[in-house]
mmCIF file of C-alpha atoms in Angstrom:
data_model
loop_
_atom_site.group_PDB
_atom_site.id
_atom_site.type_symbol
_atom_site.label_atom_id
_atom_site.label_comp_id
_atom_site.label_asym_id
_atom_site.label_seq_id
_atom_site.Cartn_x
_atom_site.Cartn_y
_atom_site.Cartn_z
ATOM 1 C CA UNK A 1 -0.387 -0.007 0.035
ATOM 2 C CA UNK A 2 1.349 3.255 -0.671
ATOM 3 C CA UNK A 3 2.257 6.023 1.773
ATOM 4 C CA UNK A 4 -1.190 7.952 2.043
ATOM 5 C CA UNK A 5 0.842 11.343 2.547
ATOM 6 C CA UNK A 6 3.203 10.863 -0.007
ATOM 7 C CA UNK A 7 0.308 10.094 -2.385
ATOM 8 C CA UNK A 8 -1.490 13.253 -1.076
ATOM 9 C CA UNK A 9 1.553 15.536 -1.407
ATOM 10 C CA UNK A 10 2.092 14.231 -4.991
ATOM 11 C CA UNK A 11 -1.380 14.743 -5.866
ATOM 12 C CA UNK A 12 -1.469 18.395 -3.854
ATOM 13 C CA UNK A 13 1.555 19.495 -5.859
ATOM 14 C CA UNK A 14 -0.013 18.865 -9.275
ATOM 15 C CA UNK A 15 1.688 15.522 -10.550
ATOM 16 C CA UNK A 16 -1.277 13.266 -10.752
ATOM 17 C CA UNK A 17 -5.106 13.489 -10.987
ATOM 18 C CA UNK A 18 -4.944 17.346 -11.417
ATOM 19 C CA UNK A 19 -1.590 18.008 -13.129
ATOM 20 C CA UNK A 20 -0.354 21.406 -14.539
ATOM 21 C CA UNK A 21 -1.791 21.172 -17.648
ATOM 22 C CA UNK A 22 -5.259 20.435 -15.974
ATOM 23 C CA UNK A 23 -6.528 22.929 -13.220
ATOM 24 C CA UNK A 24 -9.684 21.333 -12.615
ATOM 25 C CA UNK A 25 -10.652 19.242 -9.462
ATOM 26 C CA UNK A 26 -13.751 17.681 -10.220
ATOM 27 C CA UNK A 27 -16.031 15.397 -8.017
ATOM 28 C CA UNK A 28 -14.159 13.178 -5.476
ATOM 29 C CA UNK A 29 -10.652 14.886 -6.574
ATOM 30 C CA UNK A 30 -9.679 13.386 -3.306
ATOM 31 C CA UNK A 31 -10.579 10.696 -1.078
ATOM 32 C CA UNK A 32 -11.522 11.382 2.386
ATOM 33 C CA UNK A 33 -8.362 10.019 3.873
ATOM 34 C CA UNK A 34 -6.346 12.034 1.400
ATOM 35 C CA UNK A 35 -8.896 15.105 2.373
ATOM 36 C CA UNK A 36 -8.023 14.874 5.760
ATOM 37 C CA UNK A 37 -4.336 15.348 5.400
ATOM 38 C CA UNK A 38 -4.329 18.156 2.803
ATOM 39 C CA UNK A 39 -6.689 19.992 5.034
ATOM 40 C CA UNK A 40 -3.346 19.948 7.614
ATOM 41 C CA UNK A 41 -1.236 20.971 4.902
ATOM 42 C CA UNK A 42 -3.282 23.858 4.458
ATOM 43 C CA UNK A 43 -3.700 24.537 7.895
ATOM 44 C CA UNK A 44 0.218 24.649 8.243
ATOM 45 C CA UNK A 45 0.269 27.495 5.559
ATOM 46 C CA UNK A 46 -0.983 30.286 7.969
ATOM 47 C CA UNK A 47 -0.990 31.055 11.745
ATOM 48 C CA UNK A 48 -2.181 33.824 12.424
ATOM 49 C CA UNK A 49 -4.330 36.603 10.933
ATOM 50 C CA UNK A 50 -2.270 38.116 8.361
ATOM 51 C CA UNK A 51 -0.747 34.953 7.059
ATOM 52 C CA UNK A 52 -4.599 34.091 6.763
ATOM 53 C CA UNK A 53 -5.675 36.803 5.050
ATOM 54 C CA UNK A 54 -2.828 36.678 2.405
ATOM 55 C CA UNK A 55 -4.094 33.222 1.825
ATOM 56 C CA UNK A 56 -7.443 34.083 1.384
ATOM 57 C CA UNK A 57 -6.488 37.159 -1.046
ATOM 58 C CA UNK A 58 -5.068 34.626 -3.075
ATOM 59 C CA UNK A 59 -8.187 32.197 -2.821
ATOM 60 C CA UNK A 60 -10.687 35.367 -3.890
ATOM 61 C CA UNK A 61 -8.328 35.885 -6.742
ATOM 62 C CA UNK A 62 -8.207 32.386 -7.674
ATOM 63 C CA UNK A 63 -11.907 32.176 -7.868
ATOM 64 C CA UNK A 64 -12.446 35.888 -9.771
ATOM 65 C CA UNK A 65 -9.631 34.742 -12.481
ATOM 66 C CA UNK A 66 -10.471 31.242 -12.682
ATOM 67 C CA UNK A 67 -14.313 31.956 -13.866
ATOM 68 C CA UNK A 68 -13.197 35.084 -15.590
ATOM 69 C CA UNK A 69 -15.716 37.024 -13.566
ATOM 70 C CA UNK A 70 -13.678 40.151 -14.259
ATOM 71 C CA UNK A 71 -14.520 39.790 -17.924
ATOM 72 C CA UNK A 72 -18.478 40.084 -17.533
ATOM 73 C CA UNK A 73 -19.901 43.401 -18.614
ATOM 74 C CA UNK A 74 -19.869 46.559 -16.388
ATOM 75 C CA UNK A 75 -23.473 46.744 -15.789
ATOM 76 C CA UNK A 76 -24.716 48.870 -12.969
ATOM 77 C CA UNK A 77 -28.625 48.609 -12.582
ATOM 78 C CA UNK A 78 -30.896 48.124 -15.914
ATOM 79 C CA UNK A 79 -32.152 45.283 -14.151
ATOM 80 C CA UNK A 80 -35.802 45.896 -16.107
ATOM 81 C CA UNK A 81 -37.839 43.841 -13.924
ATOM 82 C CA UNK A 82 -40.733 41.819 -15.182
ATOM 83 C CA UNK A 83 -43.135 41.305 -11.982
ATOM 84 C CA UNK A 84 -46.211 39.048 -12.753
ATOM 85 C CA UNK A 85 -48.996 37.508 -10.682
ATOM 86 C CA UNK A 86 -49.049 39.284 -7.179
ATOM 87 C CA UNK A 87 -50.811 37.102 -4.466
ATOM 88 C CA UNK A 88 -51.631 37.693 -0.993
ATOM 89 C CA UNK A 89 -51.145 34.724 0.693
ATOM 90 C CA UNK A 90 -51.222 33.650 4.709
ATOM 91 C CA UNK A 91 -48.498 36.181 5.880
ATOM 92 C CA UNK A 92 -46.411 36.447 2.833
ATOM 93 C CA UNK A 93 -46.797 37.903 -0.753
ATOM 94 C CA UNK A 94 -45.602 35.542 -3.589
ATOM 95 C CA UNK A 95 -44.923 37.344 -7.426
ATOM 96 C CA UNK A 96 -43.248 35.832 -10.380
ATOM 97 C CA UNK A 97 -40.258 37.949 -11.469
ATOM 98 C CA UNK A 98 -37.514 37.890 -14.022
ATOM 99 C CA UNK A 99 -34.715 40.369 -14.307
ATOM 100 C CA UNK A 100 -32.018 40.900 -16.880
ATOM 101 C CA UNK A 101 -28.910 39.558 -15.971
ATOM 102 C CA UNK A 102 -27.148 41.418 -19.063
ATOM 103 C CA UNK A 103 -28.973 42.393 -22.382
ATOM 104 C CA UNK A 104 -30.856 39.538 -23.447
ATOM 105 C CA UNK A 105 -30.280 37.029 -20.534
ATOM 106 C CA UNK A 106 -33.058 36.962 -18.304
ATOM 107 C CA UNK A 107 -33.266 35.320 -14.669
ATOM 108 C CA UNK A 108 -36.478 34.104 -14.025
ATOM 109 C CA UNK A 109 -37.719 33.096 -10.257
ATOM 110 C CA UNK A 110 -40.215 34.005 -7.341
ATOM 111 C CA UNK A 111 -39.969 36.774 -4.997
ATOM 112 C CA UNK A 112 -41.820 36.130 -1.441
ATOM 113 C CA UNK A 113 -42.333 39.216 0.604
ATOM 114 C CA UNK A 114 -44.080 40.148 3.652
ATOM 115 C CA UNK A 115 -47.529 41.662 3.414
ATOM 116 C CA UNK A 116 -46.898 44.673 5.830
ATOM 117 C CA UNK A 117 -45.054 47.828 4.241
ATOM 118 C CA UNK A 118 -43.265 48.630 7.135
ATOM 119 C CA UNK A 119 -39.655 50.044 6.884
ATOM 120 C CA UNK A 120 -37.048 48.442 5.817
ATOM 121 C CA UNK A 121 -36.581 44.074 5.681
ATOM 122 C CA UNK A 122 -34.030 41.617 5.558
ATOM 123 C CA UNK A 123 -33.273 40.130 1.764
ATOM 124 C CA UNK A 124 -32.495 36.764 1.298
ATOM 125 C CA UNK A 125 -31.221 34.766 -2.275
ATOM 126 C CA UNK A 126 -31.913 31.278 -2.690
ATOM 127 C CA UNK A 127 -30.781 29.339 -5.662
ATOM 128 C CA UNK A 128 -30.803 25.646 -5.758
ATOM 129 C CA UNK A 129 -29.458 22.282 -6.620
ATOM 130 C CA UNK A 130 -29.644 20.199 -9.529
ATOM 131 C CA UNK A 131 -33.533 19.297 -10.655
ATOM 132 C CA UNK A 132 -35.150 20.328 -13.509
ATOM 133 C CA UNK A 133 -37.775 22.234 -12.194
ATOM 134 C CA UNK A 134 -36.701 22.720 -8.683
ATOM 135 C CA UNK A 135 -38.013 26.293 -7.939
ATOM 136 C CA UNK A 136 -41.455 24.583 -7.937
ATOM 137 C CA UNK A 137 -40.983 22.519 -5.290
ATOM 138 C CA UNK A 138 -42.855 22.052 -2.270
ATOM 139 C CA UNK A 139 -39.877 22.204 0.101
ATOM 140 C CA UNK A 140 -38.421 25.796 -1.592
ATOM 141 C CA UNK A 141 -41.809 27.244 -1.416
ATOM 142 C CA UNK A 142 -42.161 26.510 2.333
ATOM 143 C CA UNK A 143 -38.938 27.761 2.815
ATOM 144 C CA UNK A 144 -39.385 31.028 0.738
ATOM 145 C CA UNK A 145 -42.546 31.621 2.276
ATOM 146 C CA UNK A 146 -41.681 31.060 6.032
ATOM 147 C CA UNK A 147 -38.528 33.804 5.680
ATOM 148 C CA UNK A 148 -40.755 35.736 3.847
ATOM 149 C CA UNK A 149 -43.284 35.855 6.821
ATOM 150 C CA UNK A 150 -40.670 36.158 9.392
ATOM 151 C CA UNK A 151 -39.718 39.568 7.327
ATOM 152 C CA UNK A 152 -37.397 39.050 4.659
ATOM 153 C CA UNK A 153 -37.706 39.613 0.954
ATOM 154 C CA UNK A 154 -36.767 36.278 -0.784
ATOM 155 C CA UNK A 155 -36.138 36.070 -4.276
ATOM 156 C CA UNK A 156 -36.196 32.009 -5.365
ATOM 157 C CA UNK A 157 -34.290 31.690 -8.844
ATOM 158 C CA UNK A 158 -33.766 29.090 -11.205
ATOM 159 C CA UNK A 159 -30.010 27.481 -11.802
ATOM 160 C CA UNK A 160 -29.030 27.891 -15.077
ATOM 161 C CA UNK A 161 -30.375 25.775 -17.758
ATOM 162 C CA UNK A 162 -33.354 24.444 -15.647
ATOM 163 C CA UNK A 163 -37.263 25.292 -15.187
ATOM 164 C CA UNK A 164 -37.444 28.980 -17.296
ATOM 165 C CA UNK A 165 -33.848 29.431 -17.467
ATOM 166 C CA UNK A 166 -33.661 27.442 -20.713
ATOM 167 C CA UNK A 167 -31.880 30.101 -23.132
ATOM 168 C CA UNK A 168 -28.854 27.948 -22.563
ATOM 169 C CA UNK A 169 -28.147 23.772 -21.240
ATOM 170 C CA UNK A 170 -27.267 23.379 -17.807
ATOM 171 C CA UNK A 171 -23.886 21.807 -18.807
ATOM 172 C CA UNK A 172 -22.856 24.754 -20.920
ATOM 173 C CA UNK A 173 -18.850 25.692 -20.593
ATOM 174 C CA UNK A 174 -19.477 28.840 -19.023
ATOM 175 C CA UNK A 175 -22.347 27.688 -16.057
ATOM 176 C CA UNK A 176 -20.379 28.320 -12.866
ATOM 177 C CA UNK A 177 -19.591 31.660 -14.730
ATOM 178 C CA UNK A 178 -23.202 32.392 -15.275
ATOM 179 C CA UNK A 179 -24.941 31.315 -12.004
ATOM 180 C CA UNK A 180 -22.521 33.171 -9.981
ATOM 181 C CA UNK A 181 -22.917 36.384 -12.457
ATOM 182 C CA UNK A 182 -27.208 35.913 -11.903
ATOM 183 C CA UNK A 183 -26.536 35.540 -8.273
ATOM 184 C CA UNK A 184 -24.436 38.962 -8.159
ATOM 185 C CA UNK A 185 -27.476 40.259 -10.372
ATOM 186 C CA UNK A 186 -30.376 39.019 -7.895
ATOM 187 C CA UNK A 187 -27.860 40.762 -5.026
ATOM 188 C CA UNK A 188 -28.104 43.981 -6.518
ATOM 189 C CA UNK A 189 -31.428 43.703 -7.420
ATOM 190 C CA UNK A 190 -32.561 42.945 -4.024
ATOM 191 C CA UNK A 191 -29.826 46.002 -2.864
ATOM 192 C CA UNK A 192 -31.643 48.206 -5.493
ATOM 193 C CA UNK A 193 -35.172 47.867 -3.748
ATOM 194 C CA UNK A 194 -36.624 50.657 -1.506
ATOM 195 C CA UNK A 195 -38.190 48.147 1.103
ATOM 196 C CA UNK A 196 -34.668 46.258 1.298
ATOM 197 C CA UNK A 197 -32.028 46.702 4.553
ATOM 198 C CA UNK A 198 -28.536 46.169 2.699
ATOM 199 C CA UNK A 199 -26.906 45.519 6.203
ATOM 200 C CA UNK A 200 -29.204 42.343 6.489
ATOM 201 C CA UNK A 201 -28.584 40.440 3.708
ATOM 202 C CA UNK A 202 -28.505 36.603 3.569
ATOM 203 C CA UNK A 203 -28.208 33.543 1.146
ATOM 204 C CA UNK A 204 -28.916 29.769 1.431
ATOM 205 C CA UNK A 205 -29.196 26.693 -1.017
ATOM 206 C CA UNK A 206 -28.212 23.174 -0.935
ATOM 207 C CA UNK A 207 -25.994 20.955 -3.057
ATOM 208 C CA UNK A 208 -25.808 22.767 -6.090
ATOM 209 C CA UNK A 209 -27.167 26.139 -4.125
ATOM 210 C CA UNK A 210 -25.076 25.618 -1.624
ATOM 211 C CA UNK A 211 -22.215 25.945 -3.764
ATOM 212 C CA UNK A 212 -23.422 28.984 -5.365
ATOM 213 C CA UNK A 213 -24.074 30.590 -1.937
ATOM 214 C CA UNK A 214 -20.389 29.668 -0.491
ATOM 215 C CA UNK A 215 -18.891 31.041 -3.829
ATOM 216 C CA UNK A 216 -20.631 34.406 -4.326
ATOM 217 C CA UNK A 217 -20.396 34.623 -0.305
ATOM 218 C CA UNK A 218 -16.502 34.596 -0.717
ATOM 219 C CA UNK A 219 -16.040 36.763 -3.457
ATOM 220 C CA UNK A 220 -18.862 39.508 -2.344
ATOM 221 C CA UNK A 221 -19.074 41.305 1.327
ATOM 222 C CA UNK A 222 -22.474 42.201 0.865
ATOM 223 C CA UNK A 223 -23.765 38.773 1.544
ATOM 224 C CA UNK A 224 -24.026 39.429 5.180
ATOM 225 C CA UNK A 225 -25.192 36.053 6.670
ATOM 226 C CA UNK A 226 -24.590 32.566 4.776
ATOM 227 C CA UNK A 227 -25.763 29.146 5.003
ATOM 228 C CA UNK A 228 -24.632 26.408 2.438
ATOM 229 C CA UNK A 229 -26.315 23.191 3.433
ATOM 230 C CA UNK A 230 -25.265 19.577 2.077
ATOM 231 C CA UNK A 231 -22.227 20.937 0.378
ATOM 232 C CA UNK A 232 -18.975 22.470 2.174
ATOM 233 C CA UNK A 233 -16.520 19.315 1.585
ATOM 234 C CA UNK A 234 -13.072 18.583 1.886
ATOM 235 C CA UNK A 235 -12.682 16.023 -0.645
ATOM 236 C CA UNK A 236 -16.035 16.592 -2.690
ATOM 237 C CA UNK A 237 -14.999 19.872 -5.157
ATOM 238 C CA UNK A 238 -18.705 19.748 -6.675
ATOM 239 C CA UNK A 239 -19.404 16.761 -9.937
ATOM 240 C CA UNK A 240 -21.277 19.526 -12.475
ATOM 241 C CA UNK A 241 -19.444 21.842 -14.866
ATOM 242 C CA UNK A 242 -21.556 24.468 -12.943
ATOM 243 C CA UNK A 243 -19.439 23.936 -9.792
ATOM 244 C CA UNK A 244 -16.072 22.655 -10.949
ATOM 245 C CA UNK A 245 -16.128 23.116 -14.792
ATOM 246 C CA UNK A 246 -13.897 26.589 -14.523
ATOM 247 C CA UNK A 247 -10.616 26.142 -12.587
ATOM 248 C CA UNK A 248 -11.405 27.919 -9.334
ATOM 249 C CA UNK A 249 -10.081 25.765 -6.947
ATOM 250 C CA UNK A 250 -6.685 25.458 -8.552
ATOM 251 C CA UNK A 251 -3.845 27.629 -10.536
ATOM 252 C CA UNK A 252 -0.029 27.644 -11.117
ATOM 253 C CA UNK A 253 0.254 29.400 -7.845
ATOM 254 C CA UNK A 254 -2.351 27.664 -5.479
ATOM 255 C CA UNK A 255 -4.308 24.978 -4.532
ATOM 256 C CA UNK A 256 -7.459 25.257 -2.413
ATOM 257 C CA UNK A 257 -10.716 23.450 -2.041
ATOM 258 C CA UNK A 258 -14.463 24.565 -1.009
ATOM 259 C CA UNK A 259 -13.711 24.149 2.679
ATOM 260 C CA UNK A 260 -11.655 27.237 2.345
ATOM 261 C CA UNK A 261 -14.161 28.695 -0.172
ATOM 262 C CA UNK A 262 -16.776 28.398 2.570
ATOM 263 C CA UNK A 263 -13.891 30.246 5.318
ATOM 264 C CA UNK A 264 -13.991 33.307 3.238
ATOM 265 C CA UNK A 265 -17.136 34.051 4.896
ATOM 266 C CA UNK A 266 -15.296 34.836 8.334
ATOM 267 C CA UNK A 267 -16.418 37.028 10.390
ATOM 268 C CA UNK A 268 -19.921 37.107 8.869
ATOM 269 C CA UNK A 269 -21.947 34.286 10.354
ATOM 270 C CA UNK A 270 -22.216 31.102 8.704
ATOM 271 C CA UNK A 271 -24.009 27.861 9.313
ATOM 272 C CA UNK A 272 -23.123 24.721 7.823
ATOM 273 C CA UNK A 273 -25.977 21.722 7.800
ATOM 274 C CA UNK A 274 -24.757 18.321 6.800
ATOM 275 C CA UNK A 275 -25.718 14.969 6.900
ATOM 276 C CA UNK A 276 -24.741 11.345 7.052
ATOM 277 C CA UNK A 277 -25.114 10.276 4.022
ATOM 278 C CA UNK A 278 -23.246 12.377 1.526
ATOM 279 C CA UNK A 279 -19.635 14.209 1.098
ATOM 280 C CA UNK A 280 -20.613 16.280 4.515
ATOM 281 C CA UNK A 281 -20.728 13.395 6.395
ATOM 282 C CA UNK A 282 -16.941 14.134 8.541
ATOM 283 C CA UNK A 283 -17.978 17.902 8.572
ATOM 284 C CA UNK A 284 -18.125 17.782 12.281
ATOM 285 C CA UNK A 285 -14.477 16.268 12.666
ATOM 286 C CA UNK A 286 -12.867 17.591 9.344
ATOM 287 C CA UNK A 287 -14.456 20.739 7.532
ATOM 288 C CA UNK A 288 -15.704 22.119 10.499
ATOM 289 C CA UNK A 289 -12.987 22.176 12.587
ATOM 290 C CA UNK A 290 -10.820 24.028 10.333
ATOM 291 C CA UNK A 291 -13.555 26.666 9.716
ATOM 292 C CA UNK A 292 -13.932 27.144 13.320
ATOM 293 C CA UNK A 293 -9.909 27.754 13.443
ATOM 294 C CA UNK A 294 -10.296 30.719 11.212
ATOM 295 C CA UNK A 295 -13.191 32.267 12.603
ATOM 296 C CA UNK A 296 -10.849 32.122 15.835
ATOM 297 C CA UNK A 297 -8.499 34.801 14.040
ATOM 298 C CA UNK A 298 -11.154 36.911 14.205
ATOM 299 C CA UNK A 299 -12.797 36.404 17.722
ATOM 300 C CA UNK A 300 -15.906 35.265 15.957
ATOM 301 C CA UNK A 301 -15.954 31.864 16.882
ATOM 302 C CA UNK A 302 -19.569 32.312 18.076
ATOM 303 C CA UNK A 303 -20.664 33.227 14.382
ATOM 304 C CA UNK A 304 -20.023 29.959 12.805
ATOM 305 C CA UNK A 305 -22.304 26.867 13.925
ATOM 306 C CA UNK A 306 -22.499 23.289 12.369
ATOM 307 C CA UNK A 307 -25.839 21.371 12.454
ATOM 308 C CA UNK A 308 -24.888 18.145 11.764
ATOM 309 C CA UNK A 309 -27.947 15.247 11.122
ATOM 310 C CA UNK A 310 -26.228 12.071 10.966
ATOM 311 C CA UNK A 311 -29.415 10.161 10.240
ATOM 312 C CA UNK A 312 -30.207 12.166 6.996
ATOM 313 C CA UNK A 313 -29.533 12.386 3.989
ATOM 314 C CA UNK A 314 -28.774 14.849 1.161
ATOM 315 C CA UNK A 315 -31.697 17.148 0.994
ATOM 316 C CA UNK A 316 -32.837 20.217 2.423
ATOM 317 C CA UNK A 317 -35.457 18.977 4.640
ATOM 318 C CA UNK A 318 -37.425 19.936 7.549
ATOM 319 C CA UNK A 319 -35.021 19.736 10.103
ATOM 320 C CA UNK A 320 -32.418 21.688 7.983
ATOM 321 C CA UNK A 321 -35.071 24.600 7.364
ATOM 322 C CA UNK A 322 -35.906 24.734 10.891
ATOM 323 C CA UNK A 323 -32.227 25.144 11.832
ATOM 324 C CA UNK A 324 -31.650 27.927 9.262
ATOM 325 C CA UNK A 325 -34.925 29.756 10.458
ATOM 326 C CA UNK A 326 -33.612 29.719 14.020
ATOM 327 C CA UNK A 327 -29.988 30.975 12.398
ATOM 328 C CA UNK A 328 -31.400 33.557 10.246
ATOM 329 C CA UNK A 329 -33.824 34.954 12.743
ATOM 330 C CA UNK A 330 -30.856 35.519 14.936
ATOM 331 C CA UNK A 331 -28.321 36.833 12.520
ATOM 332 C CA UNK A 332 -30.451 38.734 10.258
ATOM 333 C CA UNK A 333 -33.142 40.084 12.988
ATOM 334 C CA UNK A 334 -35.979 38.542 11.686
ATOM 335 C CA UNK A 335 -38.979 37.465 13.573
ATOM 336 C CA UNK A 336 -39.209 33.669 13.965
ATOM 337 C CA UNK A 337 -42.330 34.189 16.100
ATOM 338 C CA UNK A 338 -44.589 34.821 12.796
ATOM 339 C CA UNK A 339 -44.384 31.089 12.445
ATOM 340 C CA UNK A 340 -46.853 29.017 14.051
ATOM 341 C CA UNK A 341 -44.711 26.789 16.107
ATOM 342 C CA UNK A 342 -45.937 23.717 18.375
ATOM 343 C CA UNK A 343 -42.948 21.758 19.600
ATOM 344 C CA UNK A 344 -41.360 22.583 15.921
ATOM 345 C CA UNK A 345 -41.937 25.132 13.517
ATOM 346 C CA UNK A 346 -45.469 24.825 11.529
ATOM 347 C CA UNK A 347 -45.059 25.165 7.907
ATOM 348 C CA UNK A 348 -48.907 24.445 6.584
ATOM 349 C CA UNK A 349 -49.767 28.075 6.224
ATOM 350 C CA UNK A 350 -47.962 27.790 3.166
ATOM 351 C CA UNK A 351 -50.321 27.522 -0.198
ATOM 352 C CA UNK A 352 -48.178 25.078 -2.559
ATOM 353 C CA UNK A 353 -48.672 26.805 -5.895
ATOM 354 C CA UNK A 354 -48.659 24.680 -9.116
ATOM 355 C CA UNK A 355 -45.571 25.117 -11.596
ATOM 356 C CA UNK A 356 -47.550 27.456 -14.153
ATOM 357 C CA UNK A 357 -48.714 29.737 -11.147
ATOM 358 C CA UNK A 358 -45.007 30.297 -10.664
ATOM 359 C CA UNK A 359 -43.829 30.672 -14.251
ATOM 360 C CA UNK A 360 -43.025 34.162 -15.394
ATOM 361 C CA UNK A 361 -43.201 33.394 -18.991
ATOM 362 C CA UNK A 362 -45.560 31.479 -20.998
ATOM 363 C CA UNK A 363 -47.626 31.753 -24.221
ATOM 364 C CA UNK A 364 -49.246 34.604 -23.577
ATOM 365 C CA UNK A 365 -46.547 36.360 -21.853
ATOM 366 C CA UNK A 366 -43.736 35.226 -23.698
ATOM 367 C CA UNK A 367 -39.593 36.411 -23.133
ATOM 368 C CA UNK A 368 -39.086 39.565 -24.671
ATOM 369 C CA UNK A 369 -37.462 39.741 -28.122
ATOM 370 C CA UNK A 370 -34.112 40.570 -27.433
ATOM 371 C CA UNK A 371 -33.770 37.065 -25.624
ATOM 372 C CA UNK A 372 -30.438 35.335 -26.591
ATOM 373 C CA UNK A 373 -30.767 31.908 -27.393
ATOM 374 C CA UNK A 374 -28.290 28.979 -26.989
ATOM 375 C CA UNK A 375 -25.081 28.311 -25.756
ATOM 376 C CA UNK A 376 -23.167 29.587 -28.488
ATOM 377 C CA UNK A 377 -25.017 33.178 -28.658
ATOM 378 C CA UNK A 378 -24.476 34.152 -24.732
ATOM 379 C CA UNK A 379 -20.907 33.122 -25.069
ATOM 380 C CA UNK A 380 -20.467 35.052 -28.587
ATOM 381 C CA UNK A 381 -22.398 38.238 -26.871
ATOM 382 C CA UNK A 382 -19.859 37.749 -23.793
ATOM 383 C CA UNK A 383 -16.741 37.198 -25.718
ATOM 384 C CA UNK A 384 -15.568 34.561 -23.249
ATOM 385 C CA UNK A 385 -13.202 32.401 -23.933
ATOM 386 C CA UNK A 386 -13.508 28.663 -23.304
ATOM 387 C CA UNK A 387 -10.301 27.342 -24.581
#
């Protein structure tokens, strides 16, 4: 049997698995054993706040350059929102919304917001993971409606290539760039609203939505509170092009993983939710202790939490949602008392709407005529090289 430390050292410096000519770290790039040792190697590269911030600056630079985010159009405002079907529900409002990400490319979703117009509210970005029509599912509607009733404006938006975001295919080469850019535009749209408090902005999603959460949080400090669910892993980098299809984890000058990217949230509040059946099963023993050490540099240990559910699987189920409710209630100054509670939060006040009721576009309301269609058309417009 090979010496595990030697094997990891070779992998770490790029001689196997992810060579110098291939900077992509995809899926289970390391084994759990290898990742455990790599995390110790990472920890040896910083000893205090100054050395950590030098490392964190390099990681941020690697994310931005790796996905070519700095090559995107310079756009301020110009969201051109399309809002349809405003419905008054039990303690919240839900609307169908589309905003222009860049000319001809639309972000589609739903806006959940409080009924009363009283001052400014928290805002929450709600990206989702891999599933064709996930935005319409009951568990996303439960979560977004509950957060709106607690006092937040929540934007649930489609993953690129799914549901109404069908101008491109999900597995297009720049899916990671488009998803991050879309999230940035959703953030800026929410910040532009007169009913949003710019200092109370949260973001949460599970699985691929968790990736979107920790990536944007790492590079944009306007996200004040983050909760990536069932995704932060030392050995798993995301198995889809939208997570690991562009070189954000490695360059000729650095190597990192999703644990360190999540740690870039420090010292802002961060909730990790993990379970016992996927790549987050080691979170209490490997990923969370590393992130705690980063937070300790800022004297902010109390701002990072891990809710580990060893008997549960890969989802954003009831126990994961309700852990989020408490975390966001505290750190975003919401009002969890607005949610019925009887030995646990009750979500039965939420009316589950059919997919057609949540869609922005259709035969009677087609997408605007300037819409770009197809991967090639979008890539050509953006002038992004994918070589």
